[in-house]
XYZ file of C-alpha atoms in Angstrom:
589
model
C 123.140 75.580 90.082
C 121.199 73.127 92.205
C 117.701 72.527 92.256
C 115.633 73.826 95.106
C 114.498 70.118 96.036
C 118.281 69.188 95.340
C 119.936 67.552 98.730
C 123.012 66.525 97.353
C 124.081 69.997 95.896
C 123.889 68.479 91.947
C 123.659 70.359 89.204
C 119.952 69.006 87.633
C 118.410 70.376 84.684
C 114.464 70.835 85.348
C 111.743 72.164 83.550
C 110.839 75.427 85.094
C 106.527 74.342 84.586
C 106.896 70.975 87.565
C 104.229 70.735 89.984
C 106.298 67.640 92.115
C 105.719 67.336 96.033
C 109.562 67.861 96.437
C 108.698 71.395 94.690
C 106.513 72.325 96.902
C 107.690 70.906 100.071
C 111.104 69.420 100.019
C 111.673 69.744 103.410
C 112.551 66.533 105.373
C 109.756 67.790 108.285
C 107.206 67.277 105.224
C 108.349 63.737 103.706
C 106.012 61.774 105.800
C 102.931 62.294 108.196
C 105.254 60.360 110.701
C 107.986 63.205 110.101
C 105.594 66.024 110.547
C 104.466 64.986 113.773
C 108.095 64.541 115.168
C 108.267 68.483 113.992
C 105.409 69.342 115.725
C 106.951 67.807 118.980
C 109.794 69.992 119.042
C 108.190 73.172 118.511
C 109.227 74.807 120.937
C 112.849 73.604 120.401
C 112.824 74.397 117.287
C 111.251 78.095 118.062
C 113.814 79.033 120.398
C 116.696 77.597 117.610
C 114.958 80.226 115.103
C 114.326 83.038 117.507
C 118.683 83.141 118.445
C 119.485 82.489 114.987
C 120.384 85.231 112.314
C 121.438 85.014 108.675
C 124.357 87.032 107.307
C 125.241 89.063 103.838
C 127.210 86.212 102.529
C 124.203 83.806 102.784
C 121.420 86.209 101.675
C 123.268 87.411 98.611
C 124.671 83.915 97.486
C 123.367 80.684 99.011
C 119.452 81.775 98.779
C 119.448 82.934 95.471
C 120.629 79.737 94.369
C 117.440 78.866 95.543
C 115.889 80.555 92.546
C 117.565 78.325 89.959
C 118.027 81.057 87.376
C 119.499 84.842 87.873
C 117.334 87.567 87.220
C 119.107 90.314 84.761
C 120.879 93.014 85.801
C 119.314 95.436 83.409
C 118.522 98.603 85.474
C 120.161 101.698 86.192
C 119.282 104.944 88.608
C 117.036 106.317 85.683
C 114.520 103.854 85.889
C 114.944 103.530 89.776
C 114.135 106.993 89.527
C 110.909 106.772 87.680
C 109.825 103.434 89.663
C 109.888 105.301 92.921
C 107.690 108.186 90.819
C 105.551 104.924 89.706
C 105.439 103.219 92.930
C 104.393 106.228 95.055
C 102.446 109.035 92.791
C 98.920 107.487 93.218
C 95.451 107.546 93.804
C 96.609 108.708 97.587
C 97.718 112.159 96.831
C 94.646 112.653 95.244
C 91.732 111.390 97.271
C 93.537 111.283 101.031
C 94.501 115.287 100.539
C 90.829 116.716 100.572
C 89.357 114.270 102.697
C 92.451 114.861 105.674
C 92.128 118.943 104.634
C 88.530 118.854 105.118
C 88.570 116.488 108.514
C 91.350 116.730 110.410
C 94.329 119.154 109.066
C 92.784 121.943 107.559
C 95.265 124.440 105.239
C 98.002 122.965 107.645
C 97.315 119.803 105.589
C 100.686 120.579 104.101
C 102.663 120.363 107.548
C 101.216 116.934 107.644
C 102.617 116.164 104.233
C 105.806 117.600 105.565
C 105.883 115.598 108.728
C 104.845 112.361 106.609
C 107.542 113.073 104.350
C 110.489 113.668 107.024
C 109.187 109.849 108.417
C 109.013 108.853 105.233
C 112.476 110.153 104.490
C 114.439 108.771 107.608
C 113.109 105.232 105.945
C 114.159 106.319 102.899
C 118.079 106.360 104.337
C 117.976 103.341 106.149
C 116.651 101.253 103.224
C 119.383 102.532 100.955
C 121.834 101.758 103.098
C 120.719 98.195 103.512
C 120.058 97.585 99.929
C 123.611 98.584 98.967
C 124.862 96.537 101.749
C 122.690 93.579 100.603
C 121.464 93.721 96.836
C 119.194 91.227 96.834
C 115.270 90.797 96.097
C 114.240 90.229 99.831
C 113.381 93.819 100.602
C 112.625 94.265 104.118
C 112.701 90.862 104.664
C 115.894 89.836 104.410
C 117.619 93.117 105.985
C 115.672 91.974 109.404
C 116.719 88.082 108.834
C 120.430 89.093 109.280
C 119.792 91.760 112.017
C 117.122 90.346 113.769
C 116.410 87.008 113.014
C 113.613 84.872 110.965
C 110.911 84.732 113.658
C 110.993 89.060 113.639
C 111.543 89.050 109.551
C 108.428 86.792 108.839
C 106.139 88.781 111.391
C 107.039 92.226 110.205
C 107.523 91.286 106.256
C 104.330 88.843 106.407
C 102.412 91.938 107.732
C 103.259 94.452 105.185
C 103.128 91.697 102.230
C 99.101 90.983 103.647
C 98.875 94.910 103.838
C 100.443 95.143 99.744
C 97.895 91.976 98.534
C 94.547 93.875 100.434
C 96.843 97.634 98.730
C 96.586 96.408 95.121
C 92.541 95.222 95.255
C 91.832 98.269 96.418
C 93.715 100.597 94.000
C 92.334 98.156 91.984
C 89.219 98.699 92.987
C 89.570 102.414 93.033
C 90.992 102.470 89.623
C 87.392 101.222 88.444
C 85.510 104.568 90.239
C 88.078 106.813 88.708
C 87.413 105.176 85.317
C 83.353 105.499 86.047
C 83.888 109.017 86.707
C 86.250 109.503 83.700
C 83.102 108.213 81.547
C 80.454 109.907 83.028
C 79.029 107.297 84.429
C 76.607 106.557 87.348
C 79.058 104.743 90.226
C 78.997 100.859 90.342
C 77.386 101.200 86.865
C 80.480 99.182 85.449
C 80.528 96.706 88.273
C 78.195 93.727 88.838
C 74.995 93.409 90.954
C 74.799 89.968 92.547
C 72.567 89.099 96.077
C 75.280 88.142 98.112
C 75.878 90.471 101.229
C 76.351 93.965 101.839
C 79.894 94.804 100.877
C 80.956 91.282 98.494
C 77.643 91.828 96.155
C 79.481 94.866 93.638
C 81.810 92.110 91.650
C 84.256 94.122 89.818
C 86.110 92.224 86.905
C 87.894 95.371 85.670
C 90.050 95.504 88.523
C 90.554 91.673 88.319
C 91.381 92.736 84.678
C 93.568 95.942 85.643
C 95.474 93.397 88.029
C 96.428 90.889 85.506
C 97.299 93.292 83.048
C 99.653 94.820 85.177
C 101.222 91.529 86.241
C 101.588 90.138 82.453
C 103.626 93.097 81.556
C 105.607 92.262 85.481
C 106.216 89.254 83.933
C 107.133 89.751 80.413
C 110.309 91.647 81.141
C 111.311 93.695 84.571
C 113.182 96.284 81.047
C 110.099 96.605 79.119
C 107.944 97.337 82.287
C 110.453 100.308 83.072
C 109.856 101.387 80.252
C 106.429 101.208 80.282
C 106.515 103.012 84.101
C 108.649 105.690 82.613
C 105.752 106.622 79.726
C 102.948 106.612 82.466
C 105.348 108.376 85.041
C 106.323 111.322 82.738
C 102.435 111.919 81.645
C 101.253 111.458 85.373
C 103.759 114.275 86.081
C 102.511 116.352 83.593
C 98.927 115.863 84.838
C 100.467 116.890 88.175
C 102.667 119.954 87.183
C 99.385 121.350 85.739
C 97.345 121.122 88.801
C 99.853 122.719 90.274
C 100.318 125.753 88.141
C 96.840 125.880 87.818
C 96.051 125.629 91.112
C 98.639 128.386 92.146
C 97.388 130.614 89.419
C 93.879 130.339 90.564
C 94.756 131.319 94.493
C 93.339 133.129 97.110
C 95.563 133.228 100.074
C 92.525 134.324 102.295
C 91.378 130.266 102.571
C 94.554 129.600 104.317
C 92.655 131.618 106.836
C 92.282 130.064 109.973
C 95.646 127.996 109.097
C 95.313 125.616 111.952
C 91.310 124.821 112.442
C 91.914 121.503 113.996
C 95.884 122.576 116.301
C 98.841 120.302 116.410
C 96.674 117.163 116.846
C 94.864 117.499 113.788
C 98.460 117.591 111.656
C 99.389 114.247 113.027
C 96.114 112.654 112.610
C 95.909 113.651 109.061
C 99.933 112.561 108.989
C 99.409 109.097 110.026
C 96.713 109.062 107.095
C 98.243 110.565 104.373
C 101.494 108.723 104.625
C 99.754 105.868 102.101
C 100.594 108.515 99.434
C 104.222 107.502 99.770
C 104.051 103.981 100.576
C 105.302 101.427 97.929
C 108.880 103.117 97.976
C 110.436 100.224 99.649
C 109.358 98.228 96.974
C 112.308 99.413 95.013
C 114.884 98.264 97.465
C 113.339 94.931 96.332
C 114.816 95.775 92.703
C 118.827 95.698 94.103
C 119.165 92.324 92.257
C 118.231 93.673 89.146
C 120.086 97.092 89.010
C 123.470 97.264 87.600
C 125.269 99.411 90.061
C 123.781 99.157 93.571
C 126.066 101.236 95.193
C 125.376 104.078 92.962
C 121.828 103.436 91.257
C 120.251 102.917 94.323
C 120.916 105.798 96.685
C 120.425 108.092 93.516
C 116.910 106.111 92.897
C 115.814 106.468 96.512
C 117.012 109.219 97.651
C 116.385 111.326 94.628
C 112.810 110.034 93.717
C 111.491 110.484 97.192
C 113.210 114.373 97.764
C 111.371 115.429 94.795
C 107.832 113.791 95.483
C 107.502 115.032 99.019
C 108.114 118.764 97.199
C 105.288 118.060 94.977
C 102.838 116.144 97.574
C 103.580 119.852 99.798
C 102.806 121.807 96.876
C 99.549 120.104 95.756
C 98.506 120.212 99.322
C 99.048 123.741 99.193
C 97.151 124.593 95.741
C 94.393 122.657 97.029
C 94.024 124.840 100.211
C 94.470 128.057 98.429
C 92.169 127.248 95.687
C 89.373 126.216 97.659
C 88.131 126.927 101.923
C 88.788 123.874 103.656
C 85.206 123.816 104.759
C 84.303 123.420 101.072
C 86.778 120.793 99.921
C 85.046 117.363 98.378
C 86.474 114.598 100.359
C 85.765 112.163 97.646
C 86.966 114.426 94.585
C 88.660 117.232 95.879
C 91.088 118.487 93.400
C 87.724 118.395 90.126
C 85.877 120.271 92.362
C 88.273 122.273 93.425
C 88.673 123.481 89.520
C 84.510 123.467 88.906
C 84.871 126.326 92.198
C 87.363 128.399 89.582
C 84.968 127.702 86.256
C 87.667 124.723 85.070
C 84.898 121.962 84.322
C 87.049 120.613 82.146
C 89.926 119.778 84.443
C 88.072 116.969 86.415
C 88.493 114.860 83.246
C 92.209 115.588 83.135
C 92.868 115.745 87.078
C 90.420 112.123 86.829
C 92.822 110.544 84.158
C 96.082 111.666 85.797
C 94.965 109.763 88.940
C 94.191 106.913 86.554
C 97.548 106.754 85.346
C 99.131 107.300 89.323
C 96.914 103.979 90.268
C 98.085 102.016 86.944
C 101.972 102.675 88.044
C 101.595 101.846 91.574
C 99.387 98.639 90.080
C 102.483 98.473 87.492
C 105.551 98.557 90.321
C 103.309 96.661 92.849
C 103.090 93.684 90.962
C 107.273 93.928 90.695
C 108.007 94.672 94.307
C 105.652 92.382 95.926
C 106.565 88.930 93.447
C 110.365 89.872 94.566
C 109.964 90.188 97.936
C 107.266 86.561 97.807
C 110.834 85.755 96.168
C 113.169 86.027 98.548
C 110.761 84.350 101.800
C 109.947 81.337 99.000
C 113.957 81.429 99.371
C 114.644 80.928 102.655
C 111.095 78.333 102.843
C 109.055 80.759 104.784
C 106.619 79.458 102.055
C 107.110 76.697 99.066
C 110.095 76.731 97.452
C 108.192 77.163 94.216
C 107.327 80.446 94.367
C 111.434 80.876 94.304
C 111.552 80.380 90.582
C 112.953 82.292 88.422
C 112.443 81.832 84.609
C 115.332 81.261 82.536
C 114.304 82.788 79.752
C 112.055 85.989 81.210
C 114.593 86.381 83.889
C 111.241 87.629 86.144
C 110.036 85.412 89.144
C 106.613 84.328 87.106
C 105.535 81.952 90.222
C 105.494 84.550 93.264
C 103.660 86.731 90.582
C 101.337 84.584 89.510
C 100.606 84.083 93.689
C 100.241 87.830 94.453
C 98.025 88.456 91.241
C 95.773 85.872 91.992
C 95.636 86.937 95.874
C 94.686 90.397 95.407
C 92.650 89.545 92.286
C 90.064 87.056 94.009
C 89.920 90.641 96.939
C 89.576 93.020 94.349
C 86.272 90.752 92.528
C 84.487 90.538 95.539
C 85.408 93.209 98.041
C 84.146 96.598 97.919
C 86.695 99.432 99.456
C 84.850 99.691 102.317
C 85.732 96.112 103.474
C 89.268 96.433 102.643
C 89.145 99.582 104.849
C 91.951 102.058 105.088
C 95.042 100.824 102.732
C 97.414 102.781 105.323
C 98.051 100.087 107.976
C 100.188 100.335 111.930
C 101.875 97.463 109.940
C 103.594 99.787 107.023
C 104.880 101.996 109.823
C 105.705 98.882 112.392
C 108.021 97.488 109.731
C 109.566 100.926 108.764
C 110.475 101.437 112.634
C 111.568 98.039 112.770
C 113.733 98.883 109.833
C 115.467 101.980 111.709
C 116.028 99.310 114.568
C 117.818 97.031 112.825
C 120.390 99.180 111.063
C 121.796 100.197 114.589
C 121.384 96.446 115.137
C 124.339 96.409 111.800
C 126.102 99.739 112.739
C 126.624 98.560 116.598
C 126.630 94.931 116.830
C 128.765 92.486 114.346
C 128.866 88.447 115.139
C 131.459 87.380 117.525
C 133.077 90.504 117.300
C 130.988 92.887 119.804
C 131.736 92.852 123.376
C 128.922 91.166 125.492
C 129.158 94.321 127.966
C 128.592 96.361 124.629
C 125.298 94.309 123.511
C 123.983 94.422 126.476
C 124.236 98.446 126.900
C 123.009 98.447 122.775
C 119.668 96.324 123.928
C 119.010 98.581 126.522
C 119.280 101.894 124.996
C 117.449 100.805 122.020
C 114.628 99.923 124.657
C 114.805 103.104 126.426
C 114.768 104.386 122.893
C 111.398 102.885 121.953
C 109.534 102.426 125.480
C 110.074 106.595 126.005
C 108.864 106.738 121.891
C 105.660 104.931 123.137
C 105.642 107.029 126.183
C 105.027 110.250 124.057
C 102.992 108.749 121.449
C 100.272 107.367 124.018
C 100.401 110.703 126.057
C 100.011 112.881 122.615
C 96.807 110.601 122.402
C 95.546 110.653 126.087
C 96.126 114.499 127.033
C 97.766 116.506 123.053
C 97.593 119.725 125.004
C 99.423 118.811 127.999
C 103.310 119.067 128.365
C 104.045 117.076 131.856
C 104.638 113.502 130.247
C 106.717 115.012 127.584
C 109.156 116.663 129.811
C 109.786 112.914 131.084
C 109.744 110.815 127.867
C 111.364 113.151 125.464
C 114.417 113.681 127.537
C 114.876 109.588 127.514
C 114.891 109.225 124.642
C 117.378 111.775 124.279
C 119.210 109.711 126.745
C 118.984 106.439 125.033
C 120.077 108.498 121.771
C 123.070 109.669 123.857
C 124.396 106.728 125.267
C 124.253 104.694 122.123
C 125.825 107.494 120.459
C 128.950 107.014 122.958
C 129.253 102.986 122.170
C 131.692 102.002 119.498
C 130.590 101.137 115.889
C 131.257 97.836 115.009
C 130.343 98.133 111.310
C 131.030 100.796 108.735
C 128.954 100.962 105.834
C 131.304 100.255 102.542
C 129.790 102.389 100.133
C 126.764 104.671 101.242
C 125.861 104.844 104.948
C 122.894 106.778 106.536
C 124.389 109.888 108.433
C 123.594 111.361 111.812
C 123.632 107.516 113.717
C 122.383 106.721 115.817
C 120.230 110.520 116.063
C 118.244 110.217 112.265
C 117.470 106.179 112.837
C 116.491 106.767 116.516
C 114.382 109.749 115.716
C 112.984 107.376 112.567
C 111.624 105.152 115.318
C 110.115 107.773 117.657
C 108.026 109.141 114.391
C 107.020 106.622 113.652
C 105.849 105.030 116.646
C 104.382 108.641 116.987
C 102.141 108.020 113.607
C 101.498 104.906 115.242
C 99.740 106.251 117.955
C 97.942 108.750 115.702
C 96.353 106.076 113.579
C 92.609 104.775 115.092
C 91.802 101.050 116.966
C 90.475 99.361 114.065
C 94.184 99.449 112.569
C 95.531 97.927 115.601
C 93.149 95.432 115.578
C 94.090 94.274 111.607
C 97.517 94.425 112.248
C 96.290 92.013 115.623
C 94.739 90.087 113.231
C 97.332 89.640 110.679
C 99.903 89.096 113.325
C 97.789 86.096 114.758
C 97.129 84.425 111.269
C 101.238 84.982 110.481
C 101.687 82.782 114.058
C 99.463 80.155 113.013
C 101.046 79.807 110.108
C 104.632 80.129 111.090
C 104.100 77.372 113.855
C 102.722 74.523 112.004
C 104.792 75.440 108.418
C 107.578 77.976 108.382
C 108.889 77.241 111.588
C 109.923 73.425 110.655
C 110.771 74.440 106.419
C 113.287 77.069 107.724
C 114.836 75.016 110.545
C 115.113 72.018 107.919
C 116.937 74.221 105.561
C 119.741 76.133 108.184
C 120.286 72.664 109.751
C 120.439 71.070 105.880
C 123.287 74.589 104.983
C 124.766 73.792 108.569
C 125.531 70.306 107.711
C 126.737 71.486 103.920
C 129.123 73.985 105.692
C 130.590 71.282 107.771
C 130.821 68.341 105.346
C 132.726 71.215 103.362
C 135.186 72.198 106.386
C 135.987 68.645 106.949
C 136.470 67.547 103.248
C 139.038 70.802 103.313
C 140.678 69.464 106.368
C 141.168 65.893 104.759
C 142.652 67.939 101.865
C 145.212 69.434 104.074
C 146.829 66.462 105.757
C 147.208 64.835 102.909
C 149.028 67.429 101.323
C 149.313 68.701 97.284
C-alpha cells in the first residue's frame, strides 16, 4: 500500500514514528515558497475547481484509505454499536440541562421538549445510517457531504462540528471535575488551581487534562478493549439511571405537573434547542463503519436501536424530575440530588453524582474514538497533513489524529473555565445535521451523468423552496410565536417543495437499508431543525460566525491548494491507468 507522500504509487515500507516535510505536506503547492505563491495566484481557479467537484463511494471507501497506510480492524459488531451510542450520548446533559430548561423555559412540559429533540434527533438518526451503510468508512459526516455536495460544503460543515467536539470534550472535561468535587464533599474549585491570570483562564484544572488523556490512551490502545471498557461504564450508568427513575416515579406527586405549560409552545422549543446536547455525539458512531464487521446489519441495529431506547429514558427522567419536585423549586445546577433531598433521599445525590460521572467518562471515552476517526478521514483527503492519516500497524487505531484532538481540547480544558467555553450545544451540530438530511436527497435524486439536467434543476429548486419556507417559519416562530399569518404561507411551501420532489424520479436506491418516507422524513429533518435553529440565542450564531470565518481562512491559504493537488495527482493516476489499458489492447494477448 503506498505511502501517503508516495507519487509514484510504490509500495514503501516506513516507520509509522517520521516527522519528514513530505509527511506533513507532500503536496506539490507546498515543495517550494516559489510553488506556494503560484497556488495562491490561482485561488480563485482553484476554488471554483473544488466548489463543482464531488467525490464518489468508490474513492471514499478505497483510494483514501490507502491514505492511512495500515487498515484499522474490523472487530465490532451491533452489540458494542449498541452500547457506544449509550456511551456517546448518556451524559452529563441529561442531568444538568433537564432542571435548568424545567426551571427556565419548559416547565413539566420539559418532556415534550425531550420528545421534540428526540424526533430531530431521530430523522438524523435515519439519514446517517443510511449513509454509513452506503459508505463504511471513518469520515463520518464528512465524507457523506464530499460525495453529495462537494469539499468546499464538507470542510465548512465537518470543520464546524469537529471545533464544536474539541471546545465539547474540555468542557465535559471540565464538568467531570465539579461532579467529582461534589462527589467528595468538597468546596467547588477546591481541586482546581488558583493562578492571577484573568477572570475565566485563572481556575487551571489538570484533572480534566488528566480525565482527557486517560480516555484517549485507552482510544488508542485498542478500539476492542475500549468497547469493552464503554460496555462496563454503560451498563452501571444505566443502572444509576433505571434507579432514578423508579425512584423518582415512586416518590410522585402528579399535582407539580400542575400548570403543565408555564412558559406555552415557545418555551418547549427553547428548552428543545437546548437540551438536544443530551443526544449529541451519536454521529460519532457512523464514524466507527470501518471498524464494524457487518455494516449493513450492525449499523442500523446500533443506531437505530441505541437512540429509540435513550429518547424513552431522556422522556422518562424528564418526567420523574417534574413529578418529584414543582418546577419553581427545581436546582438548575443539581436538579435530580435535590430533587431526592425534597423526598428525605440524602443519600441519592452521591449515587445520582457518580452516575453522571460515569455518563461524562463514556462520552469522554467514545469522544476521543469518533473525533480521531473523523480528523482521519479529512487528514485523508489533505484537508489537513497527511499525518494525522496514520494508522498504526500494530494498534490498528489512528494514534496521530488522537494524539491532535487530545492535545486540542486538553490545552481548553487547563485553562478555560465552562463559562468561556459557553453552551456545548452549538447552530453548528444542528447546521450539519440539516445539511445531512440535504444531502441524502442530493444521493436518492441525483446520480453523476445519469440525472436529467431538467431533473437537477427542478431537485435544486425544491430543495430551496424546501429550506427558504423552513427559515420562513423558524424566524416568524421567533418574531411573533403566537401569531398564525406567516405560517399559513411558509408551511404550505414547504409542503409544496416536499410535493414536487416527491413526484421526480429516484435516481438511486439504497442497496441494503434506506431511510423511508423520502423525500417527507429528510425534508421535515431539515425544517426541525432549522426550526431549533431559530430557537437557539445570538451568541450561538455568532460562534458558529466565528468558526465559519477561521475554517475560510484556513481553507484558502491550505486546504484549498492540498486537496486540489491530490484530485489533480488521482486524475492524472486514473488516466495514466486508462491509457496504459488502451496500449494493452492494441497490442493484443
Amino acid at each position: 500500500m503506498s505511502s501517503v507522500g508516495d507519487m509514484s504509487g510504490e509500495i514503501q515500507h516506513k516507520s509509522y514514528w517520521r516527522f519528514s516535510k513530505q509527511d506533513f505536506l507532500p503536496e506539490e503547492s507546498f515543495q517550494s515558497w516559489g510553488n506556494y505563491r503560484s497556488a495562491l495566484s490561482e485561488t480563485c481557479f482553484r476554488f471554483k475547481d473544488r466548489l463543482i467537484s464531488l467525490s464518489d463511494d468508490v474513492n471514499e471507501i478505497g483510494e483514501l484509505r490507502k491514505q492511512s497506510e495500515n487498515e484499522m480492524k474490523r472487530c465490532l459488531t451491533w452489540w458494542d454499536l449498541t452500547w457506544f451510542g449509550f456511551g456517546s450520548v448518556v451524559g452529563a446533559g441529561i442531568f444538568v440541562l433537564t432542571g435548568q430548561e424545567a426551571h427556565e423555559h419548559a416547565g413539566p412540559a420539559i418532556v415534550l421538549s425531550y420528545v421534540a429533540s428526540g424526533v430531530s434527533a431521530m430523522l438524523s438518526v435515519f439519514c446517517y445510517t443510511e449513509f454509513a451503510v452506503e459508505v463504511p468508512v471513518a469520515g463520518g459526516s464528512f465524507a457523506y457531504l464530499r460525495i453529495e455536495l462537494g469539499d468546499f460544503v464538507a470542510f465548512i460543515t465537518a470543520g464546524n462540528i469537529l471545533l464544536e467536539s474539541i471546545a465539547g470534550s474540555a468542557a465535559v472535561a471540565r464538568a467531570w471535575t465539579s461532579y467529582f468535587t461534589n462527589l467528595l464533599n468538597l468546596p467547588s474549585n477546591s481541586l482546581r488551581i488558583h493562578t492571577n491570570l484573568a477572570e475565566g483562564f485563572n481556575l487551571l484544572d489538570p484533572i480534566a487534562v488528566g480525565v482527557l488523556v486517560i480516555a484517549a490512551t485507552i482510544a488508542i490502545i485498542s478500539t476492542r478493549k475500549t468497547s469493552l471498557i464503554n460496555w462496563i461504564a454503560t451498563a452501571l450508568n444505566t443502572a444509576v439511571i433505571l434507579f432514578v427513575i423508579i425512584a423518582g416515579f415512586a416518590h410522585a406527586n402528579t399535582s407539580n405537573l400542575k400548570p403543565f405549560l408555564p412558559f406555552g409552545a415557545k418555551g418547549i422549543f427553547q428548552a428543545a434547542a437546548i437540551v438536544y446536547f443530551a443526544y449529541g455525539g451519536f454521529d460519532n458512531i457512523a464514524t466507527m463503519a470501518e471498524e464494524t464487521k457487518n455494516p449493513s446489519r450492525d449499523i442500523p441495529i446500533g443506531l437505530l436501536g441505541s437512540m429509540s431506547i435513550i429518547t424513552v429514558i431522556y422522556c422518562l427522567m424528564a418526567l420523574t424530575l417534574s413529578m418529584m419536585q414543582k418546577y419553581t423549586e427545581i436546582d438548575k445546577g443539581a436538579a435530580y440530588s435535590v430533587a431526592f433531598q425534597s423526598v428525605g433521599m440524602n443519600w441519592a445525590r452521591y449515587l445520582v453524582a457518580l452516575g453522571a460521572l460515569k455518563g461524562m467518562t463514556t462520552v469522554l471515552l467514545v469522544g476521543a474514538l469518533g473525533q480521531a476517526r473523523y480528523t482521519t478521514h479529512i487528514a485523508r483527503a489533505h484537508m489537513i497533513p497527511p499525518w494525522f492519516a496514520l494508522v498504526h500497524p500494530k494498534t490498528g487505531t489512528p494514534i496521530n489524529a488522537t494524539l491532535l484532538i487530545t492535545i486540542s481540547s486538553a490545552l481548553i480544558a487547563f485553562f478555560s473555565s465552562l463559562d468561556v467555553l459557553a453552551s456545548l450545544l452549538s447552530v453548528s451540530t444542528l447546521f450539519i445535521f440539516m445539511m445531512m438530511a440535504v444531502a441524502l436527497l442530493v444521493r436518492r435524486y441525483r446520480v453523476k451523468e445519469i440525472t436529467p439536467q431538467t431533473n437537477l434543476l427542478k431537485l435544486v429548486l425544491f430543495l430551496l423552496i424546501i429550506i427558504a419556507s423552513s427559515m420562513g417559519t423558524s424566524a416568524y416562530w421567533g418574531l411573533n410565536p403566537n401569531g398564525w399569518v406567516g405560517y399559513a404561507v411558509t408551511i404550505p411551501f414547504w409542503f409544496l417543495g416536499t410535493t414536487g420532489l416527491s413526484m421526480l424520479p429516484q435516481q438511486r436506491e439504497p442497496k441494503v437499508w434506506g431511510v423511508p418516507l423520502v423525500p417527507w422524513l429528510p425534508s421535515l429533518s431539515i425544517a426541525i431543525n432549522i426550526f431549533l435553529m431559530g430557537s437557539l440565542g445570538a451568541e450561538a450564531f455568532e460562534r458558529f460566525g466565528i468558526c465559519t470565518v477561521v475554517m475560510l481562512i484556513y481553507y484558502v491559504f491550505f486546504g484549498l491548494h492540498a486537496t486540489y493537488d491530490m484530485a489533480h495527482l488521482h486524475r492524472k493516476a486514473q488516466s495514466t491507468e486508462v491509457n496504459n489499458e488502451d496500449m494493452i489492447g492494441r497490442k493484443g494477448p
